[in-house]
XYZ file of C-alpha atoms in Angstrom:
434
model
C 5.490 25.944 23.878
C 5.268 26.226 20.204
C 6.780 28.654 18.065
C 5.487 30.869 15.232
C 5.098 29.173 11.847
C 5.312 31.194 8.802
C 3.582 29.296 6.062
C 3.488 29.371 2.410
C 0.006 29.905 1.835
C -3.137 32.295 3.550
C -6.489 32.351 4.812
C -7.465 34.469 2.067
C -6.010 32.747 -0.228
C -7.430 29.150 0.379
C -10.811 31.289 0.742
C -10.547 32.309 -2.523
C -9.256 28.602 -4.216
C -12.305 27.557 -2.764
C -14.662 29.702 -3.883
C -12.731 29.432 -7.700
C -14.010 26.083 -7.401
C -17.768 26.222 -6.170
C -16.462 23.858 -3.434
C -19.309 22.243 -1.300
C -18.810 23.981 2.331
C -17.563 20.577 4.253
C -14.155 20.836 1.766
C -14.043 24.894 2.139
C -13.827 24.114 5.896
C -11.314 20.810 5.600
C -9.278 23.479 3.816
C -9.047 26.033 6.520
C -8.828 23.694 9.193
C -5.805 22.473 7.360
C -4.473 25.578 7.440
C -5.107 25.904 10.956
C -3.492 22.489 11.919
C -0.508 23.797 9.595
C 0.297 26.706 11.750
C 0.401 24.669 14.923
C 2.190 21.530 13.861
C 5.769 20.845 13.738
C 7.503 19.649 10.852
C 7.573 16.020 10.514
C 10.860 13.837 12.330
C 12.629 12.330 9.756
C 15.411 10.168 10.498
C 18.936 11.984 9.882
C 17.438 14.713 8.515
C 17.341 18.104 9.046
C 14.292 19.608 7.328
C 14.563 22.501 8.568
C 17.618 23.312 6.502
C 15.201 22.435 3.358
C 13.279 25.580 1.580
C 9.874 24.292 2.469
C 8.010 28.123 1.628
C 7.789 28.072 -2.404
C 4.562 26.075 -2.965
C 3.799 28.281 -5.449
C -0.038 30.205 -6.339
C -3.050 28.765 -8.306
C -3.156 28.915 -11.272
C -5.900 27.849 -13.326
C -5.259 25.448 -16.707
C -6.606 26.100 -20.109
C -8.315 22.704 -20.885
C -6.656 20.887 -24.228
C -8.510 19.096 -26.646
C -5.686 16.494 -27.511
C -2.950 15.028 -26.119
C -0.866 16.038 -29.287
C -1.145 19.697 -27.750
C 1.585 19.406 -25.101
C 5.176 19.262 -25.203
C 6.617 15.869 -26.562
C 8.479 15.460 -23.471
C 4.747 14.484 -21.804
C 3.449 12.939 -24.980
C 6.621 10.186 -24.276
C 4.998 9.696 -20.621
C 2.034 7.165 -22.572
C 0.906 5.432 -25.636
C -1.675 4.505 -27.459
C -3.037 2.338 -24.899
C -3.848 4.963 -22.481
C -5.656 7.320 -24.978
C -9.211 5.219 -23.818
C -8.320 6.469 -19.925
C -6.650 9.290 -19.303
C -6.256 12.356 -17.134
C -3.571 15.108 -17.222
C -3.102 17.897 -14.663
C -0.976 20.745 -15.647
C 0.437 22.492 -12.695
C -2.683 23.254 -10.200
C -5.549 22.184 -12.865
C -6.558 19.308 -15.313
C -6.556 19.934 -18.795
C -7.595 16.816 -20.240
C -9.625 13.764 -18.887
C -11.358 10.536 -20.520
C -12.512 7.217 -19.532
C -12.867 4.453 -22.503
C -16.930 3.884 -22.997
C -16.258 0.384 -21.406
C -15.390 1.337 -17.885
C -18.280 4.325 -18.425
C -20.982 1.836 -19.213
C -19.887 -0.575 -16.351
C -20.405 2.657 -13.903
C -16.956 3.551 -13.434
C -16.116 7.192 -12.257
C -12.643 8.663 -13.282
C -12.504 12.581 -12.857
C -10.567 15.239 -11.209
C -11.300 15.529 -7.998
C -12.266 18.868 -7.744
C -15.041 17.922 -9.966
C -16.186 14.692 -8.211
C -16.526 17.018 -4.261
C -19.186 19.039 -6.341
C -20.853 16.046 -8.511
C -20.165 12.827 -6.030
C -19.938 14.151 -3.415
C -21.633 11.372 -1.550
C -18.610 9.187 -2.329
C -15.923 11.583 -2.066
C -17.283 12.499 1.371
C -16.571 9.475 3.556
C -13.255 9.007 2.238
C -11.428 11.836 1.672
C -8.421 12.700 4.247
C -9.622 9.384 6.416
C -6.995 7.358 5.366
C -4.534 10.015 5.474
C -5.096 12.401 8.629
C -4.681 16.324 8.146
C -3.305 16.861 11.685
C -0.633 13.991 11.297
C 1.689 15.954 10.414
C 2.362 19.944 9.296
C 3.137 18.389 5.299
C -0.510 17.125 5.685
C -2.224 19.573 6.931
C -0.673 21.907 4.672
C -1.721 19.633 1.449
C -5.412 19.547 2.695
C -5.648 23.690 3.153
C -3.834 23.673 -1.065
C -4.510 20.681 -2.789
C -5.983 21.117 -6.400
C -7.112 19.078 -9.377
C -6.111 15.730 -8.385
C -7.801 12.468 -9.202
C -11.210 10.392 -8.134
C -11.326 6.860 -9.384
C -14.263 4.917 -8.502
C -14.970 1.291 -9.119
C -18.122 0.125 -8.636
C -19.176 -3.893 -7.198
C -17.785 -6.819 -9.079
C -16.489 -4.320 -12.141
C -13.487 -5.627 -13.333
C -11.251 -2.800 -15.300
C -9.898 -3.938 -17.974
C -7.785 -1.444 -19.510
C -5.385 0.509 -17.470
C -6.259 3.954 -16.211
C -3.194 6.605 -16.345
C -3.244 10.054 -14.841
C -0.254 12.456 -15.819
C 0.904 15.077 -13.291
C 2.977 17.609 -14.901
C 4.824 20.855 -13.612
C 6.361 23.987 -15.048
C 7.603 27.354 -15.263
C 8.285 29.326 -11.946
C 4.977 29.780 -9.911
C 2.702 27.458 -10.383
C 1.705 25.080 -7.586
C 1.357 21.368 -7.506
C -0.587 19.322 -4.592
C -2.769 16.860 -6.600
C -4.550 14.535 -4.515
C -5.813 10.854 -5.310
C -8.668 9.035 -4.275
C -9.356 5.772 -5.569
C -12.202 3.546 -3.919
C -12.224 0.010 -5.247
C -16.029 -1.922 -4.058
C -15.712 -5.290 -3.292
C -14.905 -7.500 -5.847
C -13.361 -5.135 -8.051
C -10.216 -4.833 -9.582
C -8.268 -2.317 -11.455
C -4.675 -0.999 -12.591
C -3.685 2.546 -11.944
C -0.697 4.091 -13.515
C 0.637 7.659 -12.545
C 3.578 9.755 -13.714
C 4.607 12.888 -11.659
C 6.904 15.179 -13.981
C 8.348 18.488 -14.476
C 9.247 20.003 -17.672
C 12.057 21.981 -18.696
C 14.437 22.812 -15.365
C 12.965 25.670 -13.847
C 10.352 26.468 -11.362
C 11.933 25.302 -7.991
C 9.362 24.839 -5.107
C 7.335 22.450 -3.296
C 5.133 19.072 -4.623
C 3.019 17.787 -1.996
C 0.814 15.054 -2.875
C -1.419 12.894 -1.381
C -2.726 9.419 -2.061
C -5.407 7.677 -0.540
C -6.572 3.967 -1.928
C -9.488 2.060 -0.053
C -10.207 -1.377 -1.361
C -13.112 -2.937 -0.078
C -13.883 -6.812 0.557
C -12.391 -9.063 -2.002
C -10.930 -6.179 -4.095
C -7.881 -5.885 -5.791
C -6.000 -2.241 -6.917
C -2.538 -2.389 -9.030
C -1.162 1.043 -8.179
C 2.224 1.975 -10.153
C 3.773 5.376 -9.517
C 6.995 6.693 -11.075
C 8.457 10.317 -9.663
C 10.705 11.938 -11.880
C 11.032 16.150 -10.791
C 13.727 18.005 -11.702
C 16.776 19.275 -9.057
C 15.093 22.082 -7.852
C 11.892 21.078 -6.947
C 11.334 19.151 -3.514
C 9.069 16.397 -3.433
C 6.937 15.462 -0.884
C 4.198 11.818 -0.961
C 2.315 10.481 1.517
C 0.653 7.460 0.217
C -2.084 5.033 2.319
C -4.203 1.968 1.575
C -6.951 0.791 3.656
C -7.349 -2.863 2.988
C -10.717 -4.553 4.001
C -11.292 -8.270 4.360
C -9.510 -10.484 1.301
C -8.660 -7.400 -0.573
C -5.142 -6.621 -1.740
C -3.217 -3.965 -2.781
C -0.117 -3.867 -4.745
C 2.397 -0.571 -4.891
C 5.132 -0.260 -7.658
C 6.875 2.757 -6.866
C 9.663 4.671 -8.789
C 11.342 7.301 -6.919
C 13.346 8.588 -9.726
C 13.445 12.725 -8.557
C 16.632 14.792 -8.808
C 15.775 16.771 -6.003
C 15.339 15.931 -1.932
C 12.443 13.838 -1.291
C 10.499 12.909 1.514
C 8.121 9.436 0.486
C 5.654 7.516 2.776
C 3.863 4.619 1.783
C 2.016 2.414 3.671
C -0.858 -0.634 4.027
C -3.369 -1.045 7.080
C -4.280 -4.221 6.221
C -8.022 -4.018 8.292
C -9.369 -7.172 7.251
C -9.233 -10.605 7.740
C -7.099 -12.337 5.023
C -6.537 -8.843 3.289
C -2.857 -8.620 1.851
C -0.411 -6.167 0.278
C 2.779 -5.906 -1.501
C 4.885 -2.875 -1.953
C 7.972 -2.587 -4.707
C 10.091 0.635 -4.536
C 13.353 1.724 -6.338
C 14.844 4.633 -6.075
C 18.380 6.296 -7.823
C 19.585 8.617 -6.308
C 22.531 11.077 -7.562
C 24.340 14.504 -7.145
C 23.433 15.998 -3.787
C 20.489 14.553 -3.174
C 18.629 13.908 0.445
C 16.127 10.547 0.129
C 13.808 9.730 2.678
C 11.970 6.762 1.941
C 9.605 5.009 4.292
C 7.415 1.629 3.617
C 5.123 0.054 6.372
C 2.535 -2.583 6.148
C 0.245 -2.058 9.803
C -1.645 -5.507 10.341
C -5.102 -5.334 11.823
C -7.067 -8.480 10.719
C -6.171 -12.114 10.721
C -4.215 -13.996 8.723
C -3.053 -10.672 6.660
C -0.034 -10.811 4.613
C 2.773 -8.061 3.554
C 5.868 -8.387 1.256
C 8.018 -5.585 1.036
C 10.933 -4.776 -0.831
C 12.847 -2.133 -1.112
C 15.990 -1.186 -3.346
C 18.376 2.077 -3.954
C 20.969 2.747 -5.920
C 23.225 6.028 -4.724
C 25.812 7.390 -6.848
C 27.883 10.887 -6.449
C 27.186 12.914 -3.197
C 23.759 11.311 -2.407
C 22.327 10.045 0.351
C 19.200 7.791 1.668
C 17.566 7.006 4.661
C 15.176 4.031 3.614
C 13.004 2.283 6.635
C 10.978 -0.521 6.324
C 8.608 -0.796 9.095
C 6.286 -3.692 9.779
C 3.782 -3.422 12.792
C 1.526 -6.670 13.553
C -0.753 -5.620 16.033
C -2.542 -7.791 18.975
C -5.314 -9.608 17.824
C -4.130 -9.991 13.880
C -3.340 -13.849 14.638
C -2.008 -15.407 12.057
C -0.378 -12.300 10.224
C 2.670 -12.512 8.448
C 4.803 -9.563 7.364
C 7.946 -9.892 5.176
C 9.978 -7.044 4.195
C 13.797 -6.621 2.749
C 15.762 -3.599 2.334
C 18.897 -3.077 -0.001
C 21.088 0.120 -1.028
C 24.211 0.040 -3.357
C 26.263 2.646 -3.388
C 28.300 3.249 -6.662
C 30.449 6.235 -5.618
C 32.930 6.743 -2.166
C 30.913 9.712 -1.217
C 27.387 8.134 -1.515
C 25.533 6.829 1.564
C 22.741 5.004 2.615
C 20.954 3.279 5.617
C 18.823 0.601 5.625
C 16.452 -0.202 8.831
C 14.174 -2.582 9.490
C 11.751 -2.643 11.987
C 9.716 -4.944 13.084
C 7.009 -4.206 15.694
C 5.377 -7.129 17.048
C 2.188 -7.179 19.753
C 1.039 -10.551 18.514
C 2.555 -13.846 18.901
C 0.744 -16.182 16.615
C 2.145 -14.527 13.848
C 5.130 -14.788 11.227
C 7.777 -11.714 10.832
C 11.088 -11.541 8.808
C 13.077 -8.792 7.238
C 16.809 -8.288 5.344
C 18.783 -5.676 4.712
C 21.928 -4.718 3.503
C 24.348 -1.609 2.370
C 26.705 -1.871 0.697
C 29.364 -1.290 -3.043
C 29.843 -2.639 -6.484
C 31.150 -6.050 -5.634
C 34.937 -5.867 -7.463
C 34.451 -9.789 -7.908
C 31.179 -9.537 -10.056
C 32.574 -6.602 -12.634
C 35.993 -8.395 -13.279
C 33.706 -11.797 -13.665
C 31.713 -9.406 -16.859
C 35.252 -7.704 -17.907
C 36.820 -11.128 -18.178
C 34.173 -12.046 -20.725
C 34.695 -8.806 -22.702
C 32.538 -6.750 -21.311
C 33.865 -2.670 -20.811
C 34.218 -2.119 -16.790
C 31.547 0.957 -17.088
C 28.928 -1.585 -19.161
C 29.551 -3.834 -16.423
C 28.371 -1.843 -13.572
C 25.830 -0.834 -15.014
C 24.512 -4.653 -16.121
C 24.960 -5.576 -12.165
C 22.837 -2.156 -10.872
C 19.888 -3.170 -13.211
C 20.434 -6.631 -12.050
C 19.837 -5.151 -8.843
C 17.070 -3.155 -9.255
C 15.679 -6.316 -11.612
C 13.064 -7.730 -8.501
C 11.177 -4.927 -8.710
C 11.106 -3.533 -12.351
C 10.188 -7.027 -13.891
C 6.872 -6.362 -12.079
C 5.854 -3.742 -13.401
C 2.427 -4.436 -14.661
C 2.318 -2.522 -18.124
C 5.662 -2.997 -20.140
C 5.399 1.226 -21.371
C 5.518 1.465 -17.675
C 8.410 -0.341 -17.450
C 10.505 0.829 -20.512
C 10.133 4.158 -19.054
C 11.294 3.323 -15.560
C 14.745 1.666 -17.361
C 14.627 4.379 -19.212
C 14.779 6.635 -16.320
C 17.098 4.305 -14.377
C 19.495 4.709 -17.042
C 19.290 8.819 -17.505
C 20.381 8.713 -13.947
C 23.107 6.679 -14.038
C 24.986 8.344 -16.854
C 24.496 11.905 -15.346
């Protein structure tokens, strides 16, 4: 028996997003199936959490973006989000639309496509087609369904056979005021033999407009490819964030996540590989600080398929204050992907009495020629370490703070673009000295 779902969004007013956008009619109909699948679905289980005790209704209303003709338009708290090096690739989405978007005349001539993907249902839409929602599912969950009936702007990135990006490609998701709504999806298909290195920010301005990001990411790297994807998460208290992230890796192709959960607010993220292919590989690098009140949710989980596919995972949080974490690691190897081997390690330091987290592994084996191993631990400040630094002159508080970016060191050092990385210490540290 199911029971009556009131949900933040209408029939006629996904009808009329769609029509705002000249949609083809195969995404008009994905959207009101969504909205469909929303109404009957039951909110996600999440581990120790009681969701519905979260205000899941304020996604907010559409609201179309002026476009800007420069960067140096917007606030300088989005101009500090990238530098000069991103200027040649570039896309920003304010609240529900993009407002700026440029690929450098290399990665144009070699036949890449970077666009919002509004844009790219109407003008590719033989390559959006086949891919979009396949890797994530709209009736997985009610979170998914609902993004597919309200998603808007979002990104395509295409990357044609044997093209090699050079350069970096950044996309900038920013929110603000009260009302305006925020589901961007990304698509990014990588042909064989390709490579590239995506960087996104997701970022609210100013400390107002509490409500509901749902995103969406869906990567598909094809045989012998290689995508770089680095995300960084950094929404104010009041808004709740919601990311579902999935890779579909084909035969020798790898995929590599770098993933900073740095909200304020609760947070729900799920990332994960389905490594298809035969010798296809991932990696997945996550931090996450958490402070005040907040309620973390973070899931990674590498799903072997092919032979002889590889996944490293490692996860680390940092909890101060009142905060708490639930962060899985889940590695399923499943019969037939001889060969396979799937690492994964889990840590969570808590700085404060009241802070909490949990760490679980889980490994989910229906193969036996394979190789499996995972660590995890939970656990405070060792005393030992900061009277080691304050013997040496160092002040107790610098101390701490030395051993938590010690700790989150494994996975910031690989960042792939050092702006990337400044910001993400930057970040770090903004947290820590709330």
């Amino acid at each position: 028996m199911s029971t009556q779902t009131f949900l933040p969004v209408d029939r006629d007013a996904v009808h009329a997003l769609s029509e705002h956008n000249k949609e083809p009619q195969w995404v008009a109909e994905l959207r009101l199936k969504g909205l469909e699948l929303a109404e009957a679905l039951e909110l996600p289980f999440v581990e120790k959490t009681k969701l519905d005790r979260w205000d899941l209704s304020r996604y907010g209303s559409y609201q179309a973006a002026d476009p800007i003709g420069s960067v140096q338009e917007l606030p300088e708290e989005a101009r500090s989000l990238f530098g000069e090096s991103f200027s040649n690739s570039l896309l920003i989405q304010r609240n529900s639309g993009v407002v700026y978007n440029k690929l450098s005349e290399a990665a144009l001539a070699q036949g890449v496509i970077f666009t919002d993907l509004e844009t790219a249902a109407r003008d590719h839409e033989e390559l959006v087609k086949p891919y979009f929602m396949k890797a994530v599912e709209q009736g997985e969950n009610r979170f998914t369904a609902l993004h597919s009936a309200v998603w808007s702007g979002g990104v395509f990135l295409y990357i044609p056979k044997g093209v090699h990006v050079e350069l970096p490609v950044q996309s900038v998701f920013l929110t603000d005021g009260e009302n305006g709504a925020c589901a961007p999806h990304v698509l990014i298909v990588a042909e064989a033999d390709s490579s590239v290195v995506y960087v996104e920010n997701v970022v609210s301005l100013g400390e107002e407009g509490g409500r509901v990001v749902n995103s969406v990411t869906e990567v598909f790297a094809k045989a012998g490819a290689k995508v770089q994807f680095a995300s960084i998460h950094s929404l104010n208290a009041s808004i709740t964030d919601l990311t579902c992230r999935r890779a579909v890796i084909e035969n020798d192709a790898r995929v590599e996540w770098i993933i900073g959960e740095m909200n304020h607010g609760n947070a729900i993220s799920d990332t994960t590989s389905l490594l298809k292919g035969n010798g296809s590989s991932s990696d997945a690098k996550v931090i996450c600080v958490g402070s005040g009140e907040q309620k973390l949710s973070l899931t990674t989980r590498a799903v072997h398929f092919g032979k002889a596919s590889d996944s490293d995972m490692i996860t680390r949080a940092v909890m101060r204050d009142g905060a708490t974490a639930i962060i899985n690691g889940i590695t399923k190897i499943e019969k037939g992907a001889t060969g396979a081997n799937g690492q994964q390690t889990e840590k969570v330091l808590m700085l404060s009495p009241k802070a909490r987290g949990d760490a679980n592994p889980i490994l989910l084996i229906d193969e036996d020629d394979v190789k499996a191993g995972h660590a995890a631990s939970v656990g405070q400040v060792n005393p030992e370490q900061v009277y080691y630094l304050m013997s040496r002159g160092i002040p107790k508080e610098t101390a701490q703070k030395l051993i938590v970016y010690g700790f989150l060191a494994p996975v910031v050092s690989e960042i792939p673009i050092a702006k990337i990385e400044d910001q993400l210490n930057a970040l770090v540290e903004r947290k820590l000295e709330q």
